[in-house]
Each structure stands twice: as structure tokens, then as C-alpha cells.
JSON list of C-alpha atoms in Angstrom, two decimals:
[
{"chain": "O", "resi": 1, "resn": "ILE", "atom": "CA", "xyz": [-19.67, -50.01, -30.19]},
{"chain": "O", "resi": 2, "resn": "HIS", "atom": "CA", "xyz": [-18.48, -48.29, -33.35]},
{"chain": "O", "resi": 3, "resn": "ILE", "atom": "CA", "xyz": [-19.93, -44.92, -32.22]},
{"chain": "O", "resi": 4, "resn": "LYS", "atom": "CA", "xyz": [-18.31, -45.29, -28.82]},
{"chain": "O", "resi": 5, "resn": "TYR", "atom": "CA", "xyz": [-14.92, -45.87, -30.43]},
{"chain": "O", "resi": 6, "resn": "LYS", "atom": "CA", "xyz": [-15.24, -42.77, -32.64]},
{"chain": "O", "resi": 7, "resn": "LEU", "atom": "CA", "xyz": [-16.27, -40.71, -29.63]},
{"chain": "O", "resi": 8, "resn": "ASN", "atom": "CA", "xyz": [-13.30, -41.93, -27.62]},
{"chain": "O", "resi": 9, "resn": "LYS", "atom": "CA", "xyz": [-10.96, -41.32, -30.57]},
{"chain": "O", "resi": 10, "resn": "SER", "atom": "CA", "xyz": [-12.33, -37.78, -31.07]},
{"chain": "O", "resi": 11, "resn": "PHE", "atom": "CA", "xyz": [-12.04, -37.09, -27.36]},
{"chain": "O", "resi": 12, "resn": "GLN", "atom": "CA", "xyz": [-8.44, -38.31, -27.36]},
{"chain": "O", "resi": 13, "resn": "ILE", "atom": "CA", "xyz": [-7.56, -36.07, -30.30]},
{"chain": "O", "resi": 14, "resn": "LEU", "atom": "CA", "xyz": [-9.23, -33.11, -28.61]},
{"chain": "O", "resi": 15, "resn": "ILE", "atom": "CA", "xyz": [-7.33, -33.74, -25.35]},
{"chain": "O", "resi": 16, "resn": "LYS", "atom": "CA", "xyz": [-4.05, -34.06, -27.24]},
{"chain": "O", "resi": 17, "resn": "MET", "atom": "CA", "xyz": [-4.70, -30.83, -29.14]},
{"chain": "O", "resi": 18, "resn": "TRP", "atom": "CA", "xyz": [-5.50, -28.86, -25.96]},
{"chain": "O", "resi": 19, "resn": "THR", "atom": "CA", "xyz": [-2.55, -30.37, -24.12]},
{"chain": "O", "resi": 20, "resn": "ASN", "atom": "CA", "xyz": [-0.20, -29.23, -26.89]},
{"chain": "O", "resi": 21, "resn": "LYS", "atom": "CA", "xyz": [-1.70, -25.72, -26.78]},
{"chain": "O", "resi": 22, "resn": "PHE", "atom": "CA", "xyz": [-1.46, -25.61, -23.00]},
{"chain": "O", "resi": 23, "resn": "PHE", "atom": "CA", "xyz": [2.22, -26.54, -22.91]},
{"chain": "O", "resi": 24, "resn": "PHE", "atom": "CA", "xyz": [2.93, -24.09, -25.74]},
{"chain": "O", "resi": 25, "resn": "LEU", "atom": "CA", "xyz": [1.12, -21.20, -24.02]},
{"chain": "O", "resi": 26, "resn": "LEU", "atom": "CA", "xyz": [2.29, -21.90, -20.47]},
{"chain": "O", "resi": 27, "resn": "PRO", "atom": "CA", "xyz": [5.87, -20.62, -20.96]},
{"chain": "O", "resi": 28, "resn": "LEU", "atom": "CA", "xyz": [4.58, -17.57, -22.82]},
{"chain": "O", "resi": 29, "resn": "VAL", "atom": "CA", "xyz": [2.22, -16.70, -19.99]},
{"chain": "O", "resi": 30, "resn": "CYS", "atom": "CA", "xyz": [4.98, -17.21, -17.41]},
{"chain": "O", "resi": 31, "resn": "ILE", "atom": "CA", "xyz": [7.33, -14.92, -19.33]},
{"chain": "O", "resi": 32, "resn": "ALA", "atom": "CA", "xyz": [4.62, -12.27, -19.62]},
{"chain": "O", "resi": 33, "resn": "VAL", "atom": "CA", "xyz": [3.82, -12.46, -15.90]},
{"chain": "O", "resi": 34, "resn": "PHE", "atom": "CA", "xyz": [7.42, -12.28, -14.76]},
{"chain": "O", "resi": 35, "resn": "ALA", "atom": "CA", "xyz": [8.33, -9.55, -17.25]},
{"chain": "O", "resi": 36, "resn": "THR", "atom": "CA", "xyz": [5.55, -7.28, -15.98]},
{"chain": "O", "resi": 37, "resn": "ALA", "atom": "CA", "xyz": [5.85, -8.15, -12.29]},
{"chain": "O", "resi": 38, "resn": "GLN", "atom": "CA", "xyz": [6.23, -5.22, -9.92]},
{"chain": "O", "resi": 39, "resn": "PRO", "atom": "CA", "xyz": [8.59, -5.34, -6.94]},
{"chain": "O", "resi": 40, "resn": "LEU", "atom": "CA", "xyz": [7.00, -5.83, -3.57]},
{"chain": "O", "resi": 41, "resn": "PRO", "atom": "CA", "xyz": [6.28, -2.55, -1.82]},
{"chain": "O", "resi": 42, "resn": "SER", "atom": "CA", "xyz": [8.53, -1.67, 1.06]},
{"chain": "O", "resi": 43, "resn": "PRO", "atom": "CA", "xyz": [6.90, -2.28, 4.42]},
{"chain": "O", "resi": 44, "resn": "GLN", "atom": "CA", "xyz": [5.25, 0.77, 5.90]},
{"chain": "O", "resi": 45, "resn": "PRO", "atom": "CA", "xyz": [6.33, 1.87, 9.33]},
{"chain": "O", "resi": 46, "resn": "SER", "atom": "CA", "xyz": [4.01, 0.87, 12.13]},
{"chain": "O", "resi": 47, "resn": "GLN", "atom": "CA", "xyz": [2.05, 3.41, 14.14]},
{"chain": "O", "resi": 48, "resn": "ILE", "atom": "CA", "xyz": [4.37, 2.72, 17.08]},
{"chain": "O", "resi": 49, "resn": "ASP", "atom": "CA", "xyz": [7.38, 3.65, 14.95]},
{"chain": "O", "resi": 50, "resn": "CYS", "atom": "CA", "xyz": [5.63, 6.78, 13.72]},
{"chain": "O", "resi": 51, "resn": "TRP", "atom": "CA", "xyz": [4.65, 8.04, 17.18]},
{"chain": "O", "resi": 52, "resn": "SER", "atom": "CA", "xyz": [7.97, 7.14, 18.80]},
{"chain": "O", "resi": 53, "resn": "SER", "atom": "CA", "xyz": [9.86, 10.13, 17.37]},
{"chain": "O", "resi": 54, "resn": "ILE", "atom": "CA", "xyz": [7.19, 12.53, 18.62]},
{"chain": "O", "resi": 55, "resn": "GLU", "atom": "CA", "xyz": [6.74, 10.90, 22.03]},
{"chain": "O", "resi": 56, "resn": "VAL", "atom": "CA", "xyz": [10.32, 11.66, 23.06]},
{"chain": "O", "resi": 57, "resn": "ILE", "atom": "CA", "xyz": [9.58, 15.42, 22.94]},
{"chain": "O", "resi": 58, "resn": "PRO", "atom": "CA", "xyz": [7.91, 16.45, 26.23]},
{"chain": "O", "resi": 59, "resn": "ASP", "atom": "CA", "xyz": [4.24, 17.42, 25.75]},
{"chain": "O", "resi": 60, "resn": "CYS", "atom": "CA", "xyz": [4.46, 17.05, 21.98]},
{"chain": "O", "resi": 61, "resn": "VAL", "atom": "CA", "xyz": [1.66, 14.51, 21.62]},
{"chain": "O", "resi": 62, "resn": "PRO", "atom": "CA", "xyz": [-0.76, 16.54, 23.79]},
{"chain": "O", "resi": 63, "resn": "GLU", "atom": "CA", "xyz": [0.15, 19.68, 21.82]},
{"chain": "O", "resi": 64, "resn": "ILE", "atom": "CA", "xyz": [-0.66, 17.95, 18.55]},
{"chain": "O", "resi": 65, "resn": "PHE", "atom": "CA", "xyz": [-3.96, 16.55, 19.82]},
{"chain": "O", "resi": 66, "resn": "ARG", "atom": "CA", "xyz": [-5.01, 19.90, 21.30]},
{"chain": "O", "resi": 67, "resn": "SER", "atom": "CA", "xyz": [-4.21, 21.68, 18.06]},
{"chain": "O", "resi": 68, "resn": "ILE", "atom": "CA", "xyz": [-6.18, 19.15, 16.02]},
{"chain": "O", "resi": 69, "resn": "THR", "atom": "CA", "xyz": [-9.21, 19.22, 18.31]},
{"chain": "O", "resi": 70, "resn": "ASN", "atom": "CA", "xyz": [-9.45, 23.00, 18.64]},
{"chain": "O", "resi": 71, "resn": "GLY", "atom": "CA", "xyz": [-8.09, 23.84, 15.16]},
{"chain": "O", "resi": 72, "resn": "GLN", "atom": "CA", "xyz": [-5.44, 26.22, 16.49]},
{"chain": "O", "resi": 73, "resn": "PHE", "atom": "CA", "xyz": [-2.06, 24.99, 15.39]},
{"chain": "O", "resi": 74, "resn": "GLY", "atom": "CA", "xyz": [-0.09, 27.89, 16.88]},
{"chain": "O", "resi": 75, "resn": "ASP", "atom": "CA", "xyz": [0.18, 26.02, 20.19]},
{"chain": "O", "resi": 76, "resn": "VAL", "atom": "CA", "xyz": [2.61, 23.47, 18.76]},
{"chain": "O", "resi": 77, "resn": "GLY", "atom": "CA", "xyz": [6.13, 24.40, 19.78]},
{"chain": "O", "resi": 78, "resn": "PRO", "atom": "CA", "xyz": [9.28, 24.44, 17.65]},
{"chain": "O", "resi": 79, "resn": "SER", "atom": "CA", "xyz": [10.77, 21.19, 18.99]},
{"chain": "O", "resi": 80, "resn": "CYS", "atom": "CA", "xyz": [7.51, 19.37, 18.40]},
{"chain": "O", "resi": 81, "resn": "CYS", "atom": "CA", "xyz": [7.27, 20.91, 14.93]},
{"chain": "O", "resi": 82, "resn": "HIS", "atom": "CA", "xyz": [10.80, 19.77, 14.16]},
{"chain": "O", "resi": 83, "resn": "ALA", "atom": "CA", "xyz": [9.91, 16.20, 15.16]},
{"chain": "O", "resi": 84, "resn": "PHE", "atom": "CA", "xyz": [6.65, 16.36, 13.16]},
{"chain": "O", "resi": 85, "resn": "LEU", "atom": "CA", "xyz": [8.40, 17.60, 10.02]},
{"chain": "O", "resi": 86, "resn": "GLY", "atom": "CA", "xyz": [10.94, 14.79, 10.36]},
{"chain": "O", "resi": 87, "resn": "LEU", "atom": "CA", "xyz": [8.28, 12.11, 10.14]},
{"chain": "O", "resi": 88, "resn": "ASP", "atom": "CA", "xyz": [8.30, 9.68, 7.23]},
{"chain": "O", "resi": 89, "resn": "ALA", "atom": "CA", "xyz": [5.68, 10.50, 4.58]},
{"chain": "O", "resi": 90, "resn": "ASP", "atom": "CA", "xyz": [4.05, 7.09, 5.14]},
{"chain": "O", "resi": 91, "resn": "CYS", "atom": "CA", "xyz": [3.53, 7.90, 8.83]},
{"chain": "O", "resi": 92, "resn": "ILE", "atom": "CA", "xyz": [1.19, 10.84, 8.31]},
{"chain": "O", "resi": 93, "resn": "PRO", "atom": "CA", "xyz": [-1.82, 8.87, 6.96]},
{"chain": "O", "resi": 94, "resn": "GLN", "atom": "CA", "xyz": [-1.38, 6.28, 9.70]},
{"chain": "O", "resi": 95, "resn": "MET", "atom": "CA", "xyz": [-1.21, 8.85, 12.48]},
{"chain": "O", "resi": 96, "resn": "PHE", "atom": "CA", "xyz": [-4.20, 10.90, 11.34]},
{"chain": "O", "resi": 97, "resn": "ILE", "atom": "CA", "xyz": [-6.42, 8.05, 10.26]},
{"chain": "O", "resi": 98, "resn": "PHE", "atom": "CA", "xyz": [-9.38, 9.51, 12.16]},
{"chain": "O", "resi": 99, "resn": "ALA", "atom": "CA", "xyz": [-9.61, 12.63, 9.97]},
{"chain": "O", "resi": 100, "resn": "PRO", "atom": "CA", "xyz": [-9.47, 11.47, 6.32]},
{"chain": "O", "resi": 101, "resn": "LEU", "atom": "CA", "xyz": [-11.61, 14.23, 4.77]},
{"chain": "O", "resi": 102, "resn": "ILE", "atom": "CA", "xyz": [-9.91, 17.32, 6.20]},
{"chain": "O", "resi": 103, "resn": "PRO", "atom": "CA", "xyz": [-6.36, 16.31, 6.93]},
{"chain": "O", "resi": 104, "resn": "PRO", "atom": "CA", "xyz": [-5.12, 18.23, 9.97]},
{"chain": "O", "resi": 105, "resn": "SER", "atom": "CA", "xyz": [-1.63, 17.09, 9.13]},
{"chain": "O", "resi": 106, "resn": "ARG", "atom": "CA", "xyz": [-1.53, 19.53, 6.21]},
{"chain": "O", "resi": 107, "resn": "ARG", "atom": "CA", "xyz": [-2.43, 22.47, 8.44]},
{"chain": "O", "resi": 108, "resn": "LEU", "atom": "CA", "xyz": [0.03, 21.32, 11.09]},
{"chain": "O", "resi": 109, "resn": "ARG", "atom": "CA", "xyz": [2.75, 20.92, 8.46]},
{"chain": "O", "resi": 110, "resn": "ASP", "atom": "CA", "xyz": [2.03, 24.45, 7.17]},
{"chain": "O", "resi": 111, "resn": "HIS", "atom": "CA", "xyz": [2.29, 25.87, 10.68]},
{"chain": "O", "resi": 112, "resn": "CYS", "atom": "CA", "xyz": [5.47, 23.95, 11.46]},
{"chain": "O", "resi": 113, "resn": "SER", "atom": "CA", "xyz": [7.08, 24.96, 8.18]},
{"chain": "O", "resi": 114, "resn": "LYS", "atom": "CA", "xyz": [6.61, 28.60, 9.17]},
{"chain": "O", "resi": 115, "resn": "THR", "atom": "CA", "xyz": [7.71, 28.04, 12.77]},
{"chain": "O", "resi": 116, "resn": "ILE", "atom": "CA", "xyz": [11.09, 26.43, 12.11]},
{"chain": "O", "resi": 117, "resn": "ILE", "atom": "CA", "xyz": [13.54, 26.45, 9.24]},
{"chain": "O", "resi": 118, "resn": "VAL", "atom": "CA", "xyz": [14.37, 22.93, 8.12]},
{"chain": "O", "resi": 119, "resn": "PRO", "atom": "CA", "xyz": [17.94, 22.60, 6.80]}
]
């Protein structure tokens, strides 16, 4: 019985010691977490939003797909180029998700930059 009492007393002291440490460290950890927290990223536009500005130009989407599939970007007209250059930077990776290694968007952007002058 005497050993059991000492064990219980030691356990109680240990619990009290860790509880004090926990409640001392908890506010410090919360301050550190909130002080280093990053703002939430802005939502990326959906693929529908990205394609909508190009779809309003007649034959723009087929021109882009033809140029990507055959590698000849000269077939993309000025109005389509203007719409393509006006796309949000977050749209490009979403629109050309099927070609991650050789991004056709870079070649299309180069062509369109030469075709029209953006103010």
C-alpha cells in the first residue's frame, strides 16, 4: 500500500508539472503560429473562366488547337492573339495542362507578341 501511494503521488506531481508546462507553452506556440501564418491564396480562375475570353472570338479556339497540334503558330490571327495575351497568368497552366514538358503557350505567346502590339 505504501508503494502504491508513492507511485500515485509521483504520478500526480508529474501530471502537474507537465500541465504547467503545457499551459505555459500553449500561448507561445499560438503566437508563433499566428505570427508566421501566410494569407490564403487567392482563388484561381476556373478553366471555364479562362476559356470564356477566347471563345467569344470566332474560330479562336480551333486556331489555337491547330497551332498546338501542328506546331505552326502563324495561323493564329491578331484578334485571337489579343485575347490570348489578355489571359490571366494563372489561366495558362490550366488551359495547357496536357503539355507540361514543352509548353506551347510560350511559343504561342511569342508569336502573338510579334503579331500585335499590346498597349
